Each structure stands twice: as structure tokens, then as C-alpha cells.
Tab-separated table of C-alpha atoms and ligand atoms in Angstrom:
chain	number	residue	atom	x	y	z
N	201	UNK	CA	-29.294	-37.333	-0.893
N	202	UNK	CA	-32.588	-38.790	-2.629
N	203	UNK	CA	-34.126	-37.488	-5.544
N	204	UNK	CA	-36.234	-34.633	-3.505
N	205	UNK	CA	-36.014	-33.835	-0.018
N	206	UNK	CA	-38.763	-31.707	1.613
N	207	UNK	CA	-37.590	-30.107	4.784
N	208	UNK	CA	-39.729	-28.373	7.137
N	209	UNK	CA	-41.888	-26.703	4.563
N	210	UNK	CA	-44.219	-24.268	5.513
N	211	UNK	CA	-47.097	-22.680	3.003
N	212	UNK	CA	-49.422	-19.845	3.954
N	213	UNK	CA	-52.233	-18.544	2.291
N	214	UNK	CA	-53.318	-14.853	2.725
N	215	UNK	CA	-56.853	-14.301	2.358
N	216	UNK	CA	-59.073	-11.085	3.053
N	217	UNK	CA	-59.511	-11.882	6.443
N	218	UNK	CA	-56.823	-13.668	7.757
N	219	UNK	CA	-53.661	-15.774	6.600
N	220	UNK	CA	-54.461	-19.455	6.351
N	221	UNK	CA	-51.570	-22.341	7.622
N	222	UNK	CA	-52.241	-24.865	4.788
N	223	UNK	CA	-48.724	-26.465	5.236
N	224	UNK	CA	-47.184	-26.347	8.443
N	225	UNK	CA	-43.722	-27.803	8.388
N	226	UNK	CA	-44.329	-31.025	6.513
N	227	UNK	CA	-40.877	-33.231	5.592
N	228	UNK	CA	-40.331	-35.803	3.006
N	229	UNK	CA	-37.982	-37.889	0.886
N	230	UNK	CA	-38.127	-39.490	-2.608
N	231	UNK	CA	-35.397	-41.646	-3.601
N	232	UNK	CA	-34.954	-42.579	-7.384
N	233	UNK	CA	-37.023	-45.380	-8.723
N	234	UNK	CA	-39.635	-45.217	-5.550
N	235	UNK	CA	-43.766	-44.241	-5.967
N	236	UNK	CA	-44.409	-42.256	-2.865
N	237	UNK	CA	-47.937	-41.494	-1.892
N	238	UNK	CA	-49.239	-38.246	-0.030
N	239	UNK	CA	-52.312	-39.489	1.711
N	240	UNK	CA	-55.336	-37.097	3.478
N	241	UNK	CA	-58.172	-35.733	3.853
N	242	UNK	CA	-59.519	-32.060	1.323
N	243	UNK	CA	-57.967	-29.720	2.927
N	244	UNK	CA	-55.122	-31.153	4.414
N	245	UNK	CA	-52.698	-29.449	2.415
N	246	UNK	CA	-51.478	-32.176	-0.677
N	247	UNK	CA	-51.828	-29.681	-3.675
N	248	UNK	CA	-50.361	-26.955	-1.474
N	249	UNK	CA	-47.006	-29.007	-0.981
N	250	UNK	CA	-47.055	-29.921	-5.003
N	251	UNK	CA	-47.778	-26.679	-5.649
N	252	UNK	CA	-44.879	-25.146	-3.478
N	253	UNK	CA	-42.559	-28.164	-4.671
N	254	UNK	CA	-42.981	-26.727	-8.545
N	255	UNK	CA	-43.089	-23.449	-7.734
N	256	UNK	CA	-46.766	-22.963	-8.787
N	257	UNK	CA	-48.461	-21.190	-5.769
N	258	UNK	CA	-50.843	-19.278	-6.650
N	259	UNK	CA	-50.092	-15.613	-5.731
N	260	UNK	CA	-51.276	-14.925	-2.356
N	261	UNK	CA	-49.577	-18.476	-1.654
N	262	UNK	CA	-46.610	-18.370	0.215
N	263	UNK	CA	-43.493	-20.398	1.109
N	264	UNK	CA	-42.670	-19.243	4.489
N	265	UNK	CA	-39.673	-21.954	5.414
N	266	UNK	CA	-38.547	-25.166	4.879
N	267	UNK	CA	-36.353	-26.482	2.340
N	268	UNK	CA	-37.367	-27.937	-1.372
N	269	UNK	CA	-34.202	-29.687	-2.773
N	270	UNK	CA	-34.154	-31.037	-6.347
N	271	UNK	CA	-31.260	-33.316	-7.138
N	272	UNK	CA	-29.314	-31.519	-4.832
N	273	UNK	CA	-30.734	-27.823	-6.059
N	274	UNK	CA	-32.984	-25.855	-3.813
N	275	UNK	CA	-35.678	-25.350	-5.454
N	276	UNK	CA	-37.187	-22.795	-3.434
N	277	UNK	CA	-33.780	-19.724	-4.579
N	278	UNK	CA	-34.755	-20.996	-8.711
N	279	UNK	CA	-34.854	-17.986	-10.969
N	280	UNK	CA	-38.004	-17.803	-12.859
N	281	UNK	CA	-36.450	-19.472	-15.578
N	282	UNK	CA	-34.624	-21.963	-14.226
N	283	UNK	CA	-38.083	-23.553	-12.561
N	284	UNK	CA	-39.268	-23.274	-15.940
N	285	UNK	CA	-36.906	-25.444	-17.046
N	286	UNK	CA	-36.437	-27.930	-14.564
N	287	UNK	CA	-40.717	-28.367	-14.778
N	288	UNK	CA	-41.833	-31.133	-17.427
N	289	UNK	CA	-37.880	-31.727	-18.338
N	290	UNK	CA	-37.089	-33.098	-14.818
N	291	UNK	CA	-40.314	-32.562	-12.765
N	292	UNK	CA	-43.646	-33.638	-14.556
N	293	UNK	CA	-47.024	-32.467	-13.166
N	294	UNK	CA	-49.985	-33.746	-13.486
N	295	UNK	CA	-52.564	-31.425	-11.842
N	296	UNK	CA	-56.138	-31.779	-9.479
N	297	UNK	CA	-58.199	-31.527	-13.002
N	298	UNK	CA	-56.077	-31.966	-15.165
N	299	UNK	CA	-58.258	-33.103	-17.511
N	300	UNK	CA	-60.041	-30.016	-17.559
N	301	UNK	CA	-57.027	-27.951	-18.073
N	302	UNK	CA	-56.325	-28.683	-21.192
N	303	UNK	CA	-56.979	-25.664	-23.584
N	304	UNK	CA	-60.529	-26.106	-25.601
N	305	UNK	CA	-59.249	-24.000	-28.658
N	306	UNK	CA	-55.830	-26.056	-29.694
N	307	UNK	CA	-55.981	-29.848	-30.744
N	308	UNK	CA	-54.416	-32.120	-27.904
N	309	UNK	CA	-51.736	-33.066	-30.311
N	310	UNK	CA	-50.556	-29.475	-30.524
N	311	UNK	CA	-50.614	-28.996	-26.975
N	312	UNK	CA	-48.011	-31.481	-26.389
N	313	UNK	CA	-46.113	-30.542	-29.680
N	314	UNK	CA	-46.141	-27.255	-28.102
N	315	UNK	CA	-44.515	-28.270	-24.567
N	316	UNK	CA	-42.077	-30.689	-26.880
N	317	UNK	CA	-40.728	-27.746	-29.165
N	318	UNK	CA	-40.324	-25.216	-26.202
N	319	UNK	CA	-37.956	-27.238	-24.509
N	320	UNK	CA	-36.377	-29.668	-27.429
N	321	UNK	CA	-34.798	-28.018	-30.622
N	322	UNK	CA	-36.806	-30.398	-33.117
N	323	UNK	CA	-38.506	-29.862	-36.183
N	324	UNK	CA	-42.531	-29.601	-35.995
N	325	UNK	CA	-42.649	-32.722	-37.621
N	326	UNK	CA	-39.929	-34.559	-35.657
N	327	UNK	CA	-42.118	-33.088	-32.373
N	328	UNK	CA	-45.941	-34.575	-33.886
N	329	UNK	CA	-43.981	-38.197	-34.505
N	330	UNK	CA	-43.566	-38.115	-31.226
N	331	UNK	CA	-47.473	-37.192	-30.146
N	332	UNK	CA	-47.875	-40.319	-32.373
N	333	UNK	CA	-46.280	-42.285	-30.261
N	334	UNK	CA	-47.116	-40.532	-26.922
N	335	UNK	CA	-50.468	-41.244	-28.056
N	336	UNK	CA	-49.421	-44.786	-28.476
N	337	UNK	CA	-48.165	-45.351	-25.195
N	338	UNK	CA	-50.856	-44.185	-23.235
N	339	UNK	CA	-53.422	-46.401	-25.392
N	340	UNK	CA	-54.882	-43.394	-27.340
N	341	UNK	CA	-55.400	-43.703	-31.238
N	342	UNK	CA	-52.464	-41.714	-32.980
N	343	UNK	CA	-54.827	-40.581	-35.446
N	344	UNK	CA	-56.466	-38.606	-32.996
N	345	UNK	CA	-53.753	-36.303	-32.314
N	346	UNK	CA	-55.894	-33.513	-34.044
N	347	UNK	CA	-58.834	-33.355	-32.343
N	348	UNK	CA	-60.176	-31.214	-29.719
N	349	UNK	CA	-60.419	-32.008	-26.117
N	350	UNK	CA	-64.559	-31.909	-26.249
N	351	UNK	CA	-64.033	-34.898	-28.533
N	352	UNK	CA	-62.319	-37.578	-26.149
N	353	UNK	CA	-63.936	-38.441	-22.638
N	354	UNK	CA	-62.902	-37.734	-19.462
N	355	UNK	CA	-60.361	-40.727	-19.210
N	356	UNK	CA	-59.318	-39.979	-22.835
N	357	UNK	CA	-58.653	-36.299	-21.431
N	358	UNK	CA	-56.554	-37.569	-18.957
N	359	UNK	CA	-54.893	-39.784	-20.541
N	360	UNK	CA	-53.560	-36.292	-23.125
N	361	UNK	CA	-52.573	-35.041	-19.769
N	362	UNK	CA	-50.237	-37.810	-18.693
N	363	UNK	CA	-49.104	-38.260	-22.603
N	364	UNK	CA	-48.180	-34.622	-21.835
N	365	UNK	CA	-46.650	-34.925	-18.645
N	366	UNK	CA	-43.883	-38.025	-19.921
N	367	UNK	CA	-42.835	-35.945	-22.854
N	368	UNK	CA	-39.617	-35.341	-21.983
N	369	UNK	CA	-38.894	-38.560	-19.949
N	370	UNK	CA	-38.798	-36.937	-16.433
N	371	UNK	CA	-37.137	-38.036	-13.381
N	372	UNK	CA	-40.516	-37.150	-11.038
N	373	UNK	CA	-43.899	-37.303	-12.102
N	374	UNK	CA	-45.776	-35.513	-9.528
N	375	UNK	CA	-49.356	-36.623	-10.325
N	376	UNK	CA	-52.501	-34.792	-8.275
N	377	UNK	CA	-55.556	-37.028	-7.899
N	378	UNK	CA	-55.106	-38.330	-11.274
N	379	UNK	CA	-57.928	-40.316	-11.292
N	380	UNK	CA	-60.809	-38.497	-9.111
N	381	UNK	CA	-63.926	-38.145	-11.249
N	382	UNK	CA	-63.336	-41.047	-13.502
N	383	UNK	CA	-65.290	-44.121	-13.240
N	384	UNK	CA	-64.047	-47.401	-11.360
N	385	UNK	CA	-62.626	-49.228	-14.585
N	386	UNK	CA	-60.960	-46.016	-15.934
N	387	UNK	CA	-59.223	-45.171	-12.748
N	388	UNK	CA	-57.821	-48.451	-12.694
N	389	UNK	CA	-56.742	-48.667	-16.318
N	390	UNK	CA	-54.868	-45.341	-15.544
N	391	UNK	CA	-53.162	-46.039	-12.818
N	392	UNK	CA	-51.667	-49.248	-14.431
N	393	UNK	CA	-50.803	-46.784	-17.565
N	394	UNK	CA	-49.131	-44.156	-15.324
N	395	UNK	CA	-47.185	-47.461	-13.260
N	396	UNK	CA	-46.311	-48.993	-16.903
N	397	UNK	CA	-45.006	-45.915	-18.326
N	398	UNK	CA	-43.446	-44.905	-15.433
N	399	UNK	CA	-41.485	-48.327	-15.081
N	400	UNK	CA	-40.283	-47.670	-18.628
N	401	UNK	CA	-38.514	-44.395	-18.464
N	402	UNK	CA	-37.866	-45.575	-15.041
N	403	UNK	CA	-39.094	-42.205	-13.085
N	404	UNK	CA	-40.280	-41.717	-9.246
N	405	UNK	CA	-43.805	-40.771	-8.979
N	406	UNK	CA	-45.063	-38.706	-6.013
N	407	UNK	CA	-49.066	-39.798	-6.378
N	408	UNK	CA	-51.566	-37.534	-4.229
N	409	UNK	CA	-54.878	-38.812	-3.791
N	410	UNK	CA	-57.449	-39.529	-0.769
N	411	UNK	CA	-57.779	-42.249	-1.978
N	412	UNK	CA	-55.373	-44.655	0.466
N	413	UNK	CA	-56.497	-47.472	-1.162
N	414	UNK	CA	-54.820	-46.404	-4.432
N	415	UNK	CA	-51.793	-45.871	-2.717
N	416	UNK	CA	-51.782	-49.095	-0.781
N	417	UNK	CA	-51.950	-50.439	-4.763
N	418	UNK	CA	-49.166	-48.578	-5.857
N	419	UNK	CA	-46.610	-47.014	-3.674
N	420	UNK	CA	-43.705	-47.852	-1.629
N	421	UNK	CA	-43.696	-45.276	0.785
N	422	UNK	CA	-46.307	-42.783	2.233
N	423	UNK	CA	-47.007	-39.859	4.297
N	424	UNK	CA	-50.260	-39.155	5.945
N	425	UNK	CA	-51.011	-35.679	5.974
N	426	UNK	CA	-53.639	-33.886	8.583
N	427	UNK	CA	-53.973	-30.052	8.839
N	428	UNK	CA	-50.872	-29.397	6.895
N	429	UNK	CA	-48.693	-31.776	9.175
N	430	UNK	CA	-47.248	-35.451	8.429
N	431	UNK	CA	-48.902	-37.816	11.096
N	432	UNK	CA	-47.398	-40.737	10.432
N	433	UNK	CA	-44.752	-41.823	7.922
N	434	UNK	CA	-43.243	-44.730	6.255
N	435	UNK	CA	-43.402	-47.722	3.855
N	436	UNK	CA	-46.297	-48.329	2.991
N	437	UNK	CA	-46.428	-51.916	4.708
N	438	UNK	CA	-45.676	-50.386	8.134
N	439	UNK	CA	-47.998	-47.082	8.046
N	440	UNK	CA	-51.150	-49.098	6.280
N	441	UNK	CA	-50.957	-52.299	8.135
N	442	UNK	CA	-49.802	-50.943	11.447
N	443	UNK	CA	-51.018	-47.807	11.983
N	444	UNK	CA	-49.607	-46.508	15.054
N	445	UNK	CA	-51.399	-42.861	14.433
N	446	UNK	CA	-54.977	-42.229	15.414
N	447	UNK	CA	-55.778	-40.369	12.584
N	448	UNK	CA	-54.236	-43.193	10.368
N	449	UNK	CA	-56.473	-45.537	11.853
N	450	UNK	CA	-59.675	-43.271	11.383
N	451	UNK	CA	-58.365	-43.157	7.714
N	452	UNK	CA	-57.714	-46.660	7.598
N	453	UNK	CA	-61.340	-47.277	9.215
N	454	UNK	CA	-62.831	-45.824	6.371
N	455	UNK	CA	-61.739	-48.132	3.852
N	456	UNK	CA	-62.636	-51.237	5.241
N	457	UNK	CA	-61.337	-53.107	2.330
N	458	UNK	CA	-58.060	-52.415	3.769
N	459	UNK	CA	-58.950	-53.909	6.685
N	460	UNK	CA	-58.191	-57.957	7.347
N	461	UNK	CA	-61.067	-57.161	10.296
N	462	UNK	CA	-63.679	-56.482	7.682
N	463	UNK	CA	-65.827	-53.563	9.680
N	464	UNK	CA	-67.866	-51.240	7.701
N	465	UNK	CA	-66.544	-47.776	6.827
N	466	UNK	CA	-66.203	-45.085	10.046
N	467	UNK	CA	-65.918	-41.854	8.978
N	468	UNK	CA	-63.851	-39.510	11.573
N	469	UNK	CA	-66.037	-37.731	13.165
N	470	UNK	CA	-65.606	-33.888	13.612
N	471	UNK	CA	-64.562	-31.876	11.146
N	472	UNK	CA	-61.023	-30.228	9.799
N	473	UNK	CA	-58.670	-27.629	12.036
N	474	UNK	CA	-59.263	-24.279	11.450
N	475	UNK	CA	-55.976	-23.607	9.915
N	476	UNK	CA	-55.916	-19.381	10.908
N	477	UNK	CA	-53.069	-19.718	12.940
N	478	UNK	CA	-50.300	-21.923	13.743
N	479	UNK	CA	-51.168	-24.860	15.219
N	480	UNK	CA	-50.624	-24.680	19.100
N	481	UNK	CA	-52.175	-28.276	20.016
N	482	UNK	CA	-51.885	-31.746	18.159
N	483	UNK	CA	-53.964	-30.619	14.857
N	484	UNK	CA	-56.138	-33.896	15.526
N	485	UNK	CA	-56.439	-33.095	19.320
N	486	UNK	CA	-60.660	-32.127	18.808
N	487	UNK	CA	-61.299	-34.964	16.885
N	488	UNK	CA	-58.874	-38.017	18.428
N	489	UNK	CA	-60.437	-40.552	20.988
N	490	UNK	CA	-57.240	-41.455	22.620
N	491	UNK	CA	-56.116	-37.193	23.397
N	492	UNK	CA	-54.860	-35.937	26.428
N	493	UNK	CA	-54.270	-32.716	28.205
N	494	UNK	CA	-50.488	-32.795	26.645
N	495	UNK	CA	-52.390	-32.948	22.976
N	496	UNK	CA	-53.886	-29.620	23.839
N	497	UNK	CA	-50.456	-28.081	24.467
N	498	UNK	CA	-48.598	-28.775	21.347
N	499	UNK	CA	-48.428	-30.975	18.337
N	500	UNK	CA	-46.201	-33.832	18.895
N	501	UNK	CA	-42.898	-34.077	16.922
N	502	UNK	CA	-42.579	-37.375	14.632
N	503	UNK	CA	-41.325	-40.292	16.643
N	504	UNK	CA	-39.094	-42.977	15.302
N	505	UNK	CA	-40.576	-46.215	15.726
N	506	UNK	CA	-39.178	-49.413	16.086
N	507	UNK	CA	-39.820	-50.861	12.518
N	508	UNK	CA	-37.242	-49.076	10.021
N	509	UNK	CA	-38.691	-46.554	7.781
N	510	UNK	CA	-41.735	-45.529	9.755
N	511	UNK	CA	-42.629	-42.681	12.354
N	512	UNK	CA	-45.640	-41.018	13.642
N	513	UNK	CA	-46.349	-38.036	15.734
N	514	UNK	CA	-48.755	-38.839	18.410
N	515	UNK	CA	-47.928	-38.091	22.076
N	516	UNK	CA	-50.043	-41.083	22.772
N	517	UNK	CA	-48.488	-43.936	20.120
N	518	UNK	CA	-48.698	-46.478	22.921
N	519	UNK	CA	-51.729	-45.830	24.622
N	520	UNK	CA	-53.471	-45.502	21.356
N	521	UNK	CA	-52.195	-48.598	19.784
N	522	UNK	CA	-52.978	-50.239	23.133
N	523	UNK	CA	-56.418	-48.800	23.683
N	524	UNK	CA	-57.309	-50.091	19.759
N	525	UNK	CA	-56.490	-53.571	20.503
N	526	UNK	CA	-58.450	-54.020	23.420
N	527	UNK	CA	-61.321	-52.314	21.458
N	528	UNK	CA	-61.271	-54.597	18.774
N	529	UNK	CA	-60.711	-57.663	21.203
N	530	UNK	CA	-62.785	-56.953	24.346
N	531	UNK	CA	-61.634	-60.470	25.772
N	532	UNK	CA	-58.184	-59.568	25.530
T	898	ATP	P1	-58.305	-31.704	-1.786
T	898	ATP	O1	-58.249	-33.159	-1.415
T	898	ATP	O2	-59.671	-31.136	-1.619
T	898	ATP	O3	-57.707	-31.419	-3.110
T	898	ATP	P2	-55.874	-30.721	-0.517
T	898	ATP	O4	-55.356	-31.664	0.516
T	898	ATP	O5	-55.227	-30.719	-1.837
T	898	ATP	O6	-57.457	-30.933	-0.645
T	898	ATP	P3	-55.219	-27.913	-0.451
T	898	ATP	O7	-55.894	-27.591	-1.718
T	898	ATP	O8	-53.741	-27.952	-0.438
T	898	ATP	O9	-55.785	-29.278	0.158
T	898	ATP	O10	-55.727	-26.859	0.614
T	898	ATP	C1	-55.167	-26.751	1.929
T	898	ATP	C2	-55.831	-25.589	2.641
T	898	ATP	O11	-55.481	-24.377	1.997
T	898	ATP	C3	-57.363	-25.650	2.631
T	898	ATP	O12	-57.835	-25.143	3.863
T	898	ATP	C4	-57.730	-24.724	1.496
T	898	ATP	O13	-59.001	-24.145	1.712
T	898	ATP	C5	-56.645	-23.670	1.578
T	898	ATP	N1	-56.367	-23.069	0.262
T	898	ATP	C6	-56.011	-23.723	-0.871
T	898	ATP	N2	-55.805	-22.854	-1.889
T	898	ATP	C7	-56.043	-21.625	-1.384
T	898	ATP	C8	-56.007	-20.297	-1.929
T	898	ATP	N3	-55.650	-20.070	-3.193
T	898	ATP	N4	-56.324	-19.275	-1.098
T	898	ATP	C9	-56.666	-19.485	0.194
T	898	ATP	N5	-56.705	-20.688	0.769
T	898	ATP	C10	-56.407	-21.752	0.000
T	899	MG	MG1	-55.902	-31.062	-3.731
């Protein structure tokens, strides 16, 4: 058992017009101690997944199967109140924007008094020590715990949110694009807080971002999500320097400094599946080089490969792997 096991989880959305497939059977494990990255294009479907793991769908989101277990706990039979409870004392969140979520009318400090005393029975003053030293920890002046969100900047905003989000010392930090928006310097600087912290009250992290380059920085493990389905899967070391997955490699392709080959940045062209239905083809089929006539007729289940700790699902994994080489070496 690891720390959280995704099984086969499947999130729809309903909409006016139709129902859209944002997550469509995706499966994942976290063991204790490990930073796992969910990698992909918008729209693939990562805030979907940490939405459904916490229980925070919006309400015409839906979980429509799979399995979400906790520790053990199935997350997806949780009472109300029991998800309530297990969120920020077990399960921290750090949201797409969080920085913008804080609330404008209540100090920052308060906020995270606030989350402190609802699930901790200490004294107000016991619960703004410890904003003092929250505030400490993520570099932020303790004498600032009264002032407004408008005051700090957008790095100084987020940095509140992840002060708030390692109040209680959870297991899992799930942390959504934590450091989109923020300038080059900043991003850096609070990544290494979140890794720093995290090492301390020695908690997984589950890191979402687009970004693979971050995760190549700071993660163990990895899925690569497309269309609401894992392509390819693994340690990091296996998935990011041997891609077996065409749509890895696209992704790959367009961070050349990820690549020993040096080429500029390829972006995939095409665009996104339409996600109204179920997919009935590989979800990359229109926009893969290497597809077949069996891509059109179903996506392919993930394949073990060879290497431990890494799987992709491609119909094509040899062809595609082969076809790349001679690409890049014509002489070969
Ligand atoms: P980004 O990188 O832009 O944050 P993402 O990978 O987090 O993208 P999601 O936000 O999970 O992607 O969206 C997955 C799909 O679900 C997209 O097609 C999106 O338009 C759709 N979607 C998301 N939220 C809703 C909603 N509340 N109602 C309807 N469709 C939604
Ligand atoms: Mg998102």
C-alpha cells in the first residue's frame, strides 16, 4: 500500500451541451517520502484529478469510477466531514492561483490562524506564535502577519499560501502550478522553499505543473498526462531521458534544455482531443507521427517496459522509439 493509490479514476464534467471526459481512467501511486510530478499539457486533466483526489469538484464535476485511497481509506465513500478533516491535517493543497485565493478582507496571518484553530484546540495566541514562525519558515517577515494580501507581491502571496498549506505538518502536499505567473528567480526560490520545508516535516508532494522541466528538478517519479489518460509513467530518469511515448517526446521536444541533443523547441502540432465522449482511439492518434490504423481503434493500455518503474501506452513503443532514432541519426 503507498501513501495514495489512484485507480482507474474517471472525472466528467456536465456542461449545457454535452458531458465533457476530463479524466478518463488515469492510475497512480505515491509512496511516503517521494515528490511525484503530474506532467501535461492545459487541458489535460491535472487539476481535475487533484480536484477529485480532495474531494473539491466543482458541482457539475463528477467522479464516475476509479478508486482514490488515502492511507488505506477510500477517499471517494468520505462523509462530508471526514474529507474535511483529512484536508490540510493529512492532505495539504495548494491550488492553480493560489495566490489569488487568499481572502482580500482578513490579514494573511488570520487566515492561517483561522485554518490552525479549526482543526487544533489552541489558544488564539498559541495559534498566531505559530504564523510567526510559519512566516519564518517560508522566508516571510513575522511582523507581517497582519497585513493584507494587496500588501505582499505575488511570490509573497504565495508564499502565505504554502505557509498555509504546512500548518498542520501534512503527510501530502498536493501543490497545483505553484509557481505559474511568478517571475524566473521567484519560481525558483519557491520551489527550493516548498522542497526544504517539505524535507523537514518529511511529507510526499504530488507537484502539477506543465512545466516538465520543474519536475525533472524535483521529482522522483512522474506521470504524463494527455486527454485525461497517463501516456507514459515512471521515475523520472526513465520517462524524461527515455521517452518511449510519442507524446512524451513532443513534450520533451519542447524543452530543449532537457535535451543532451540541443534542438530548438517543437511545439506538437495539432491541437487537444475533443474530450465529448469517451475516447474510442489513442487520444494522441490526430496529432502522433508514428499512428497507425490500430491507434484509430482504441487507446492502448499501459505497457510494462523493460526498465523497472516505467510504462507507456503506445501501440507503437517500438516503432516509435525506432523511427526517432533514425530521425535524429539519418546515417544510422
Ligand atoms: P491547465 O494546465 O490549463 O490548468 P489542466 O490540465 O489542469 O489544465 P483541467 O483544468 O483539469 O486541465 O481541465 C480538463 C478539462 O476539463 C478541460 O477540457 C477543461 O476545459 C474541462 N473543465 C475543467 N473544469 C471544468 C468545469 N468546471 N466545467 C466544464 N469543464 C471543465
Ligand atoms: Mg490546471
Amino acid at each position: 500500500m503507498s501513501l495514495l493509490d489512484v485507480t482507474d479514476l474517471k472525472v466528467t464534467y456536465d456542461t449545457q451541451d454535452s458531458k465533457v471526459h476530463a479524466v478518463n481512467g488515469i492510475s497512480f501511486s505515491i509512496d511516503e517520502g517521494v515528490n511525484y510530478g503530474l506532467a501535461g499539457e492545459s487541458g489535460s486533466g491535472k487539476s481535475t484529478a487533484a480536484e477529485a483526489i480532495l474531494g473539491l469538484l466543482p458541482d457539475n464535476g463528477n467522479v464516475e469510477g476509479g478508486q482514490i485511497e488515502f492511507k488505506g481509506k477510500d477517499l471517494t465513500t468520505l462523509s462530508e466531514q471526514e474529507r474535511r478533516d483529512i484536508l490540510w491535517e493529512d492532505i495539504a493543497y495548494i491550488p492553480q492561483s493560489a495566490m489569488d485565493s487568499l481572502d482580500p478582507v482578513m490579514s494573511t496571518g488570520a487566515q492561517i490562524r483561522q485554518a490552525i484553530q479549526k482543526h487544533r484546540d489552541v489558544s488564539k495566541s498559541t495559534a498566531r506564535d505559530r504564523v510567526r514562525e510559519l512566516f519564518d519558515l517560508v522566508g516571510l517577515d513575522p511582523d507581517r502577519i497582519d497585513d493584507y494580501p494587496h500588501e505582499f507581491s505575488g511570490g509573497m502571496r504565495q508564499r502565505v499560501t504554502i505557509a498555509m498549506a504546512l500548518a498542520l505538518e501534512p503527510d501530502l502536499i498536493i501543490a497545483d502550478e505553484p509557481t505559474t505567473g511568478l517571475d524566473v528567480i521567484v519560481q525558483d526560490k519557491i520551489i527550493d522553499k516548498i522542497l526544504e520545508i517539505q524535507d523537514r516535516i518529511d511529507s510526499s508532494l504530488l507537484l502539477i505543473t506543465h512545466e516538465i522541466g520543474v519536475i525533472a528538478e524535483t521529482c522522483d517519479e512522474l506521470s504524463i498526462l494527455y486527454g485525461g489518460k497517463v501516456m507514459e509513467q515512471g521515475s523520472v530518469d526513465n520517462v524524461l531521458i527515455n521517452p518511449t511515448n510519442p507524446y512524451t517526446m513532443g513534450l520533451k521536444n519542447s524543452f530543449p534544455e532537457l535535451d543532451e541533443i540541443g534542438t530548438d523547441p517543437v511545439s506538437i502540432p495539432g491541437s487537444p482531443p475533443n474530450l465529448d465522449s469517451e475516447p474510442t482511439s489513442c487520444v494522441f492518434e490526430d496529432r502522433c507521427p508514428f499512428a497507425t490504423e490500430e491507434c484509430a481503434e482504441s487507446h492502448p493500455d499501459p505497457v510494462d517496459l523493460p526498465n523497472r518503474n516505467h510504462n507507456s501506452a503506445c501501440h507503437n513503443i517500438r516503432q516509435a522509439a525506432q523511427m526517432r532514432e533514425e530521425a535524429q541519426d539519418p546515417e544510422a
